[in-house]
PDB file of C-alpha atoms and ligand atoms in Angstrom:
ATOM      1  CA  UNK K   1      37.590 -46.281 -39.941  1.00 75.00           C
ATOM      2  CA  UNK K   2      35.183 -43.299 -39.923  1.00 91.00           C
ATOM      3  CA  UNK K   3      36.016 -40.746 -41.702  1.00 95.00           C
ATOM      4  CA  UNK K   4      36.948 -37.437 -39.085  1.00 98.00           C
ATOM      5  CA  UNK K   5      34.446 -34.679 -38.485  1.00 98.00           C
ATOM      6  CA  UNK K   6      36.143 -31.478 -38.516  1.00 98.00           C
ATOM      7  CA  UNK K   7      33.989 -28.728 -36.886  1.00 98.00           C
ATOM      8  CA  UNK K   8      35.254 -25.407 -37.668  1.00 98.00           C
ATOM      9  CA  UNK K   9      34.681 -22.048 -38.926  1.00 97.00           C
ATOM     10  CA  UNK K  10      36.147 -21.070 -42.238  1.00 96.00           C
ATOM     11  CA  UNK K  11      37.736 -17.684 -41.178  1.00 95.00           C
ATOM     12  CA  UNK K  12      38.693 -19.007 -37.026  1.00 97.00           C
ATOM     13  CA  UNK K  13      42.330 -18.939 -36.863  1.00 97.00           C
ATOM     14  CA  UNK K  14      42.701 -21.729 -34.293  1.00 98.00           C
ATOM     15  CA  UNK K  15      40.792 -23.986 -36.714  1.00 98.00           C
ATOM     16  CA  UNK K  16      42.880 -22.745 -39.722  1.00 98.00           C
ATOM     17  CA  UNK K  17      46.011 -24.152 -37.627  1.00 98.00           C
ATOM     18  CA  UNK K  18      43.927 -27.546 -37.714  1.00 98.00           C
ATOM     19  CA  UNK K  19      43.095 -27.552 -41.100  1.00 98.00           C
ATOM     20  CA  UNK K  20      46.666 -27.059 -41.935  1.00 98.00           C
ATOM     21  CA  UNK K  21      47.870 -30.271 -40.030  1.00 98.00           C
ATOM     22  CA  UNK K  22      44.948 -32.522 -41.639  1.00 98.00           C
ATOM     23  CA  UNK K  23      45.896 -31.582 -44.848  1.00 97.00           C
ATOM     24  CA  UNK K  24      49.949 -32.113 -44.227  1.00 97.00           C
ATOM     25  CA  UNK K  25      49.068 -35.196 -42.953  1.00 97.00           C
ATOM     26  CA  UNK K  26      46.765 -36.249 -45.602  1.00 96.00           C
ATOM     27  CA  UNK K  27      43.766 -36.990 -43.943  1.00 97.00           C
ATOM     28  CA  UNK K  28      40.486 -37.089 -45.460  1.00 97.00           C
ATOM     29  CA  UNK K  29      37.896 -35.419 -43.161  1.00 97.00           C
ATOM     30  CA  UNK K  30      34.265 -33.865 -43.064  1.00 97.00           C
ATOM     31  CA  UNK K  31      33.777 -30.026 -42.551  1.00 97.00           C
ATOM     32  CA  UNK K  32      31.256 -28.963 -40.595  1.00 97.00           C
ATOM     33  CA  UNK K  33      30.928 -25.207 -40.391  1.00 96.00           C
ATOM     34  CA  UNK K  34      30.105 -23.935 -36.814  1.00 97.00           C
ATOM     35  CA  UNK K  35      29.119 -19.944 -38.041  1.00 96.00           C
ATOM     36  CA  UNK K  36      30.899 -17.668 -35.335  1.00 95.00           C
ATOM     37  CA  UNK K  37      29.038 -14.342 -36.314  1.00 93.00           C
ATOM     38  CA  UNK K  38      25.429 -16.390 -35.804  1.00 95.00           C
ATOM     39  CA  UNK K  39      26.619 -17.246 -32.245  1.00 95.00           C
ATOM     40  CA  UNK K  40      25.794 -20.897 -33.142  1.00 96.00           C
ATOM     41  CA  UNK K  41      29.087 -22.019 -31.005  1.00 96.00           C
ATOM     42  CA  UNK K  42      26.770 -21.154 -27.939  1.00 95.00           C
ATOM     43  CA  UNK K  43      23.530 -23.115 -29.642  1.00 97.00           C
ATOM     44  CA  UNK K  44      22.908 -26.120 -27.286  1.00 97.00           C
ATOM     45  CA  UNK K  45      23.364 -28.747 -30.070  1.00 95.00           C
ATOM     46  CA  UNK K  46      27.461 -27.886 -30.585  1.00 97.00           C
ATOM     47  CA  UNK K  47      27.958 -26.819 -26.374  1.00 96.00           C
ATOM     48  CA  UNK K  48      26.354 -30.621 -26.154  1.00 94.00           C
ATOM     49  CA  UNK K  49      29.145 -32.403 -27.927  1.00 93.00           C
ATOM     50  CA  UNK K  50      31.865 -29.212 -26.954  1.00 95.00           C
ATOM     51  CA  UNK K  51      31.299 -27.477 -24.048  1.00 95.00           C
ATOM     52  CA  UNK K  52      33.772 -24.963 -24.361  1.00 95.00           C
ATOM     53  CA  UNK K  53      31.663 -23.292 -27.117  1.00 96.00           C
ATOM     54  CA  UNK K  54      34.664 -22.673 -29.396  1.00 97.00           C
ATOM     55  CA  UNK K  55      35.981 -23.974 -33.036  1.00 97.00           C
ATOM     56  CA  UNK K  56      37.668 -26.707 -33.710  1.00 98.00           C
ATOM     57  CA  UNK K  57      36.508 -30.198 -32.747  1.00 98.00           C
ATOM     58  CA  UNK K  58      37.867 -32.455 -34.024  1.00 98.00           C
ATOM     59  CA  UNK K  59      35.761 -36.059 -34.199  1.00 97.00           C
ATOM     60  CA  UNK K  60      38.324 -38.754 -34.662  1.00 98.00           C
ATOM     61  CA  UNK K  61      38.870 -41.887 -34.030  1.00 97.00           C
ATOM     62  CA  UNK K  62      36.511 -42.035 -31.419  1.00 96.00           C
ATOM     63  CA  UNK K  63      37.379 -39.198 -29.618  1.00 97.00           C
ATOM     64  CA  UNK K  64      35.370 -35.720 -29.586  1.00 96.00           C
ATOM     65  CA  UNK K  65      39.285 -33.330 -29.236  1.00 97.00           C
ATOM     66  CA  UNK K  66      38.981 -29.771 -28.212  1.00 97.00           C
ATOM     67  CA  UNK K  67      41.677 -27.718 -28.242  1.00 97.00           C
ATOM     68  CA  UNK K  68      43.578 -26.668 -31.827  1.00 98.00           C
ATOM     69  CA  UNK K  69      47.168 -27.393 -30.059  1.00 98.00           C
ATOM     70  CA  UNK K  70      45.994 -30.801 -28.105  1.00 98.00           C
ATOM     71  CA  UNK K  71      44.675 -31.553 -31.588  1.00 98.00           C
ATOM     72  CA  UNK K  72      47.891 -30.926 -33.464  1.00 98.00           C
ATOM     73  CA  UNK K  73      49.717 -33.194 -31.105  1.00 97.00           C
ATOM     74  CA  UNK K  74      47.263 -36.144 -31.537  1.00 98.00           C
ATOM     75  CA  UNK K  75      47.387 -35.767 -35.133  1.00 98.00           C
ATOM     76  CA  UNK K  76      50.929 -35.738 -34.966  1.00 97.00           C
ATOM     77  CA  UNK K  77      51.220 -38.923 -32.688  1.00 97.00           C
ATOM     78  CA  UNK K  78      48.805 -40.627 -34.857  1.00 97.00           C
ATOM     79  CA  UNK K  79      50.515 -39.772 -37.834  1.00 96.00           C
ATOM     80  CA  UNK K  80      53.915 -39.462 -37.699  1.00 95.00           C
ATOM     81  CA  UNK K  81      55.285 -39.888 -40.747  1.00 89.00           C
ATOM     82  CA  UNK K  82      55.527 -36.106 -41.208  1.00 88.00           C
ATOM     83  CA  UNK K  83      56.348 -34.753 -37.591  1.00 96.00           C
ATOM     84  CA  UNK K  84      55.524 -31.240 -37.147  1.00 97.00           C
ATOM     85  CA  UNK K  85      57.549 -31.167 -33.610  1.00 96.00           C
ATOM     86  CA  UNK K  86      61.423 -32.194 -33.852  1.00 96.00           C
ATOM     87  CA  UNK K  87      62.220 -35.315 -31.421  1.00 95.00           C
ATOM     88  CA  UNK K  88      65.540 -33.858 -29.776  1.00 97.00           C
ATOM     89  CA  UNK K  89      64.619 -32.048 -26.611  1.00 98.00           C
ATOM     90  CA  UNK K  90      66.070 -28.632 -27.233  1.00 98.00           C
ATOM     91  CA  UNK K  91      64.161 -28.234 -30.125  1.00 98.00           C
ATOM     92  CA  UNK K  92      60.981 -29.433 -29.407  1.00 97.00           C
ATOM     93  CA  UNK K  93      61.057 -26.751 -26.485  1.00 98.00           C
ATOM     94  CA  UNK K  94      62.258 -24.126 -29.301  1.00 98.00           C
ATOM     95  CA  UNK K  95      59.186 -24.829 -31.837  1.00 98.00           C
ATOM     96  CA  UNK K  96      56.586 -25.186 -28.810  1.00 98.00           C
ATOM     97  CA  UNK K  97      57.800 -22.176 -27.245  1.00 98.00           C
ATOM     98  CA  UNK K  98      57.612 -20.174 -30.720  1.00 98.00           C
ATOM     99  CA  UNK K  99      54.237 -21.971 -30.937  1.00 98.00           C
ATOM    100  CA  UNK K 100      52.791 -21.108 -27.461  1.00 98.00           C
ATOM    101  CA  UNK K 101      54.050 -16.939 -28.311  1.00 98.00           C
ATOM    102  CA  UNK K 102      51.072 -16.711 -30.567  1.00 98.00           C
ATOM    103  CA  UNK K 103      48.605 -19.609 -29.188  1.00 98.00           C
ATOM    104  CA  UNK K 104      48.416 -18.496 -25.680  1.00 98.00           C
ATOM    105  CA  UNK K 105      50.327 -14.730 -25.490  1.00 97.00           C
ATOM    106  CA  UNK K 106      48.655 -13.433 -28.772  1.00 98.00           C
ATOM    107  CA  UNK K 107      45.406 -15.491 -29.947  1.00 97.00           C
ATOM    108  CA  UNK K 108      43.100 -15.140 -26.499  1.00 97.00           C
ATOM    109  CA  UNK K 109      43.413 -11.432 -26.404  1.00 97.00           C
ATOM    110  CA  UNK K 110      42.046 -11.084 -30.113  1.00 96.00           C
ATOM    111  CA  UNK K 111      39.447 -13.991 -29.730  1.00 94.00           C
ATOM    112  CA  UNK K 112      36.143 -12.874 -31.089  1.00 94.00           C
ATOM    113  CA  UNK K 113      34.274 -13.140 -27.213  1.00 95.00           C
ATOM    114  CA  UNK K 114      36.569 -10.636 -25.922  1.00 97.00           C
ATOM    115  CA  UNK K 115      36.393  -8.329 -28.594  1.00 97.00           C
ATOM    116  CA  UNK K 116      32.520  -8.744 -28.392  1.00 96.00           C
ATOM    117  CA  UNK K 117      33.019  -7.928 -24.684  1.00 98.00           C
ATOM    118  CA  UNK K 118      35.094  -4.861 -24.761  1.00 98.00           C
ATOM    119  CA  UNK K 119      32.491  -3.628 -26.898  1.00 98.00           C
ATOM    120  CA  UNK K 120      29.482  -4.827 -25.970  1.00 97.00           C
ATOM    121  CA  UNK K 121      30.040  -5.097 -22.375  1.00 98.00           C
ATOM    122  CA  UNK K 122      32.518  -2.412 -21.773  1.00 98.00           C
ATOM    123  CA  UNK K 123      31.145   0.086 -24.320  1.00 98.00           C
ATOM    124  CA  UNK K 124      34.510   0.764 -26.459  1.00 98.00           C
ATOM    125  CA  UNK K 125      34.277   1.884 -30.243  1.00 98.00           C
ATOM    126  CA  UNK K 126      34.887  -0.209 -33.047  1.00 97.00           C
ATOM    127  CA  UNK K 127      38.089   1.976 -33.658  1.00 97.00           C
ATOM    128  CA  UNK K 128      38.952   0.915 -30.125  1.00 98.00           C
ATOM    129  CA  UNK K 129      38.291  -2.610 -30.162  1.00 98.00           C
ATOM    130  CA  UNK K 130      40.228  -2.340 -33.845  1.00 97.00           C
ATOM    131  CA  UNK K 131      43.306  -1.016 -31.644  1.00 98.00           C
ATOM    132  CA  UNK K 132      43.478  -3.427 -28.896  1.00 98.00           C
ATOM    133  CA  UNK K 133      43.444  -6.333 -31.630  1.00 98.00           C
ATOM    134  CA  UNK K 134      46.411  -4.285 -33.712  1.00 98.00           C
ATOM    135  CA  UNK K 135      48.283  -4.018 -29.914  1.00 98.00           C
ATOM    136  CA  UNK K 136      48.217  -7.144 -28.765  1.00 98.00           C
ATOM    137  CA  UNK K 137      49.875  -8.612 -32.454  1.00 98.00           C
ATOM    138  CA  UNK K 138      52.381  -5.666 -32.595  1.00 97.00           C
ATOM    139  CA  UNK K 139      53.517  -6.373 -29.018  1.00 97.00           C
ATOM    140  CA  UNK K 140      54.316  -9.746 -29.784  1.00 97.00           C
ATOM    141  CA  UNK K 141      55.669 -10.123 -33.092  1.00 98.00           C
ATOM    142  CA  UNK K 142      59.233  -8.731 -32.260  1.00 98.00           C
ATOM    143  CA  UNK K 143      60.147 -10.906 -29.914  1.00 98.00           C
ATOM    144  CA  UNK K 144      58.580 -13.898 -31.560  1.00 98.00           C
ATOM    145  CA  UNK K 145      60.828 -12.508 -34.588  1.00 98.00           C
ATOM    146  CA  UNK K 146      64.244 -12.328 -32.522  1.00 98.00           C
ATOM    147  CA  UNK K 147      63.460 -15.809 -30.958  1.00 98.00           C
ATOM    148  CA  UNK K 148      63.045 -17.558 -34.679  1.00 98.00           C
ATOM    149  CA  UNK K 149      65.347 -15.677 -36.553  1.00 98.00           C
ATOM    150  CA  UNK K 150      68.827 -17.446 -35.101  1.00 98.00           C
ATOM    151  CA  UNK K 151      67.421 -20.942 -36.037  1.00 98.00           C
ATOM    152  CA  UNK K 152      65.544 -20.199 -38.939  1.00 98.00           C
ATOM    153  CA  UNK K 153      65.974 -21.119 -42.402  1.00 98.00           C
ATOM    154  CA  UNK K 154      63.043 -21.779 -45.215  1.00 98.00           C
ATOM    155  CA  UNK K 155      61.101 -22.026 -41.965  1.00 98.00           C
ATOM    156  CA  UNK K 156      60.591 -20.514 -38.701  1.00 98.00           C
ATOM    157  CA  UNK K 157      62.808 -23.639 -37.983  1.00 98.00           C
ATOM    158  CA  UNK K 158      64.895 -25.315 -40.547  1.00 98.00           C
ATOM    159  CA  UNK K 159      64.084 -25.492 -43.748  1.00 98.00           C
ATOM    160  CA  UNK K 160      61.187 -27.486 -43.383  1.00 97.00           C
ATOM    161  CA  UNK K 161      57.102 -26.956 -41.740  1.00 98.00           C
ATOM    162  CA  UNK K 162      56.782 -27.593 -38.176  1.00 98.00           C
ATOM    163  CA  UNK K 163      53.962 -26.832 -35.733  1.00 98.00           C
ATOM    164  CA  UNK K 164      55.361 -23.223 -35.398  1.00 98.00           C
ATOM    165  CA  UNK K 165      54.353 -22.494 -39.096  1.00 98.00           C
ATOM    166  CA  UNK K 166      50.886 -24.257 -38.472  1.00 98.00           C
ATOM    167  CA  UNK K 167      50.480 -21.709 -36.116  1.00 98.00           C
ATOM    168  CA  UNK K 168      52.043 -18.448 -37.595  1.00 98.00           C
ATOM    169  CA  UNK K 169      50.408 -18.215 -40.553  1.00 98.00           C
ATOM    170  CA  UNK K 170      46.772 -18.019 -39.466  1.00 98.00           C
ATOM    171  CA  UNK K 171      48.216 -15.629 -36.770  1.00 98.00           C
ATOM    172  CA  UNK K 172      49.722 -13.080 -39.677  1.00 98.00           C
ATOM    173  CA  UNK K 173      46.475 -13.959 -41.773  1.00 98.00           C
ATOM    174  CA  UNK K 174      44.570 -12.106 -38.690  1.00 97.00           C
ATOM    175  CA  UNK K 175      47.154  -9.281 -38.547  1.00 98.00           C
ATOM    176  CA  UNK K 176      46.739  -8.414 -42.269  1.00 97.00           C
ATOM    177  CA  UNK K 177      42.993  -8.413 -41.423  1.00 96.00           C
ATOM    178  CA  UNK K 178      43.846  -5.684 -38.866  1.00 96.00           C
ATOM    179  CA  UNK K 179      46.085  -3.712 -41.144  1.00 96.00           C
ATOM    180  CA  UNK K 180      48.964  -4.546 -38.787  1.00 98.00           C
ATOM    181  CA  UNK K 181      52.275  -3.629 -40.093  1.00 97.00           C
ATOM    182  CA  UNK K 182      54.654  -6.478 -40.755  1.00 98.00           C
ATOM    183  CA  UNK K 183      57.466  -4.813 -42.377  1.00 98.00           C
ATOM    184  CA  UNK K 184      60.009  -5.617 -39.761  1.00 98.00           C
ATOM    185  CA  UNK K 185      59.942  -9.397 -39.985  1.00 98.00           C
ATOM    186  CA  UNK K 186      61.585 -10.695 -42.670  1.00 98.00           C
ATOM    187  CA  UNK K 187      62.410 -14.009 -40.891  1.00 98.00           C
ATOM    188  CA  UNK K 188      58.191 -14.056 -40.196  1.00 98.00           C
ATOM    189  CA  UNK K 189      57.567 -13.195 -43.325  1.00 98.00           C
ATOM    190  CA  UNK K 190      59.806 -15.544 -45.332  1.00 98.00           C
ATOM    191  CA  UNK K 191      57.976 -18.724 -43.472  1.00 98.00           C
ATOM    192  CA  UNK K 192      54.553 -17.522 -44.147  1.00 98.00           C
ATOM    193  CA  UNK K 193      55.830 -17.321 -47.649  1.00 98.00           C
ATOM    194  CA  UNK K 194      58.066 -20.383 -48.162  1.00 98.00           C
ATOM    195  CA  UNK K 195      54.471 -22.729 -46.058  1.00 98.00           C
ATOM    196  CA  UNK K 196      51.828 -20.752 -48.492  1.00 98.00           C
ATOM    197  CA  UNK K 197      53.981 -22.397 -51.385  1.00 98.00           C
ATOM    198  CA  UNK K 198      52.940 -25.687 -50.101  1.00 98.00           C
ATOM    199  CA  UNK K 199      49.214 -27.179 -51.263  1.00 98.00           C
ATOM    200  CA  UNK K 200      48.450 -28.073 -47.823  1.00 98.00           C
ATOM    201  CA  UNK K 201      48.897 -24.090 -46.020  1.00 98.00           C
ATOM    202  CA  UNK K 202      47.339 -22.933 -49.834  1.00 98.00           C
ATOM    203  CA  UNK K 203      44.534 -25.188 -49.725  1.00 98.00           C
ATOM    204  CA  UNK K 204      43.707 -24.503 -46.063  1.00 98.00           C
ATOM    205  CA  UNK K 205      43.687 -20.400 -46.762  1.00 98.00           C
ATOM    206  CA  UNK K 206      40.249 -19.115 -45.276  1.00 97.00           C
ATOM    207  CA  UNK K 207      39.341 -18.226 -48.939  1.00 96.00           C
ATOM    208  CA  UNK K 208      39.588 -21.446 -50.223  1.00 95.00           C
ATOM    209  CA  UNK K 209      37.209 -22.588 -47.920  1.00 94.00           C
ATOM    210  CA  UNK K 210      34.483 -22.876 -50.369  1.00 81.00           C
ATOM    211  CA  UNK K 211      30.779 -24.703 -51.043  1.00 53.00           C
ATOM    212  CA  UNK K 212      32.866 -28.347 -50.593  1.00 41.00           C
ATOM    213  CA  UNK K 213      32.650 -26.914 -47.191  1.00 49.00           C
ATOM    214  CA  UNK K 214      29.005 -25.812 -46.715  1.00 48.00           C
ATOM    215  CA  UNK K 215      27.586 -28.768 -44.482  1.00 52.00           C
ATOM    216  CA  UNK K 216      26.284 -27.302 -41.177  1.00 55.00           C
ATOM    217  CA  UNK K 217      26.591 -28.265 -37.540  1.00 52.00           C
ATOM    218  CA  UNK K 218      22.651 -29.612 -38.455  1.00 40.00           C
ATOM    219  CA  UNK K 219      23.385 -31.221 -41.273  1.00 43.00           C
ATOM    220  CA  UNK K 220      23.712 -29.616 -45.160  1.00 36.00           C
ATOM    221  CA  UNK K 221      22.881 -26.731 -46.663  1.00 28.00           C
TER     222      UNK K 221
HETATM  223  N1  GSH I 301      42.568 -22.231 -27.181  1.00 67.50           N
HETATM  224  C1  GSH I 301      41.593 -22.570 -28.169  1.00 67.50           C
HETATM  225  C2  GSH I 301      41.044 -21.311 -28.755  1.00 67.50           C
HETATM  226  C3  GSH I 301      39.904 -21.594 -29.683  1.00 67.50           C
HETATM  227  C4  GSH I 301      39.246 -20.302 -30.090  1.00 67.50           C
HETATM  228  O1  GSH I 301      39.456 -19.263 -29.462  1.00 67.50           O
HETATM  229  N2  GSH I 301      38.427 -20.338 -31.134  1.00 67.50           N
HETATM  230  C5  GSH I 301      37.758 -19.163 -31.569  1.00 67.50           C
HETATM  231  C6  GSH I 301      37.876 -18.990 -33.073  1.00 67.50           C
HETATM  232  S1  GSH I 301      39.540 -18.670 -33.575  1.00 67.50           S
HETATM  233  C7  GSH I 301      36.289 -19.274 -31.220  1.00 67.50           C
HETATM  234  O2  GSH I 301      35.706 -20.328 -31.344  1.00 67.50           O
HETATM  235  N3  GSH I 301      35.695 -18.160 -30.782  1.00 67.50           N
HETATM  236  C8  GSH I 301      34.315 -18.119 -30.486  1.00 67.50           C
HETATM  237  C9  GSH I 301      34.008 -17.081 -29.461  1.00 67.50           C
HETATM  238  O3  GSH I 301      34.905 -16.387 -29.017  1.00 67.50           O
HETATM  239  O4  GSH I 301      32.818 -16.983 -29.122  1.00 67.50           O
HETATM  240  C10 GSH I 301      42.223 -23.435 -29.257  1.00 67.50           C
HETATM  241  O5  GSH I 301      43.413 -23.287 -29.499  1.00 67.50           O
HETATM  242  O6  GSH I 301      41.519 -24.263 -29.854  1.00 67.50           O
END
């Protein structure tokens, strides 16, 4: 079997989530580093294999998957030996609904083409843009913190990773970028730390995203 091509971008959130999953699953994969501040997600060689222009892709098995969440549940189908959604119904909905808070009611407001456009476009300051980005995490993060806390344990569920973690701590990786206070979630806080304890969240931190990792949408460099 080939081995997957990951394309990604070493400090992209939505990609982080990704890398998370490959490496709890223990698959062996290829990086390929699409650079977001070069623009080169709107170059006509990656639109031609992903025409959404964003990171990750994820080129496995045949299949060229968009989408970091329709990615997590292939990987999860295709190897299930370490399910990051629970089977019974009730909680399923509970880790998909903590995991849609921050995929669709946080992440798009803070994506890097709607920053660019509130700027660029609309003509707001850096210290602006900086404050919309802070808002839209602070606005969330309560509720996302009174939904987890009554079922949490280790976890944002239980007392083991599920998808919810794959997707909260890239999210509170982005809000320490943005100085955004985080005080008043202990439950939060305690998953982030009890997943960054495990090799697979450690090894997928931004920072250790190193030359192993330097191969370009073109090829090496
Ligand atoms: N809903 C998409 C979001 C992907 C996304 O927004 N990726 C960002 C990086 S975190 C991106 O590629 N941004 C490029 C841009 O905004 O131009 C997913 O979950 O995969």
């Amino acid at each position: 079997m080939a081995r997957p091509i990951f394309y990604e971008y070493w400090r992209s959130s939505a990609a982080y989530r990704v890398r998370i999953a490959l490496k709890l699953k223990g698959i062996d994969y290829e990086s390929r580093q699409i650079d977001l501040r070069e623009g080169e997600q709107n170059s006509t060689d990656y639109r031609a294999i992903n025409p959404f222009g964003l990171v990750p892709m994820l080129d496995i098995d045949g299949h060229q998957l968009t989408q970091s969440l329709a990615i997590l549940n292939y990987l999860d189908l295709r190897y299930p030996s370490r399910p990051l959604i629970p089977a019974v119904a009730a909680e399923r909905a509970h880790v998909v609904s903590m995991s849609l808070a921050i995929a669709c009611d946080i992440h798009p407001l803070n994506n890097l083409r709607v920053l660019k456009y509130l700027k660029d476009e609309l003509g707001h300051s850096q210290d602006q843009v900086d404050a919309w980005y802070r808002h839209w995490i602070s606005e969330r993060l309560p509720a996302l913190e009174t939904l987890a806390a009554p079922q949490a344990g280790k976890f944002l569920f239980g007392d083991g990773p599920t998808g919810a973690d794959v997707l909260l701590v890239p999210q509170l990786y982005n809000a320490r970028r943005y100085d955004v206070p985080l005080d008043d979630y202990p439950t939060l806080l305690r998953a982030e730390e009890n997943a960054n304890k495990l090799e697979a969240f450690a090894a997928a931190h931004p920072d250790r995203q190193g030359s192993h990792q330097s191969s370009t949408l073109m090829g090496s460099r």
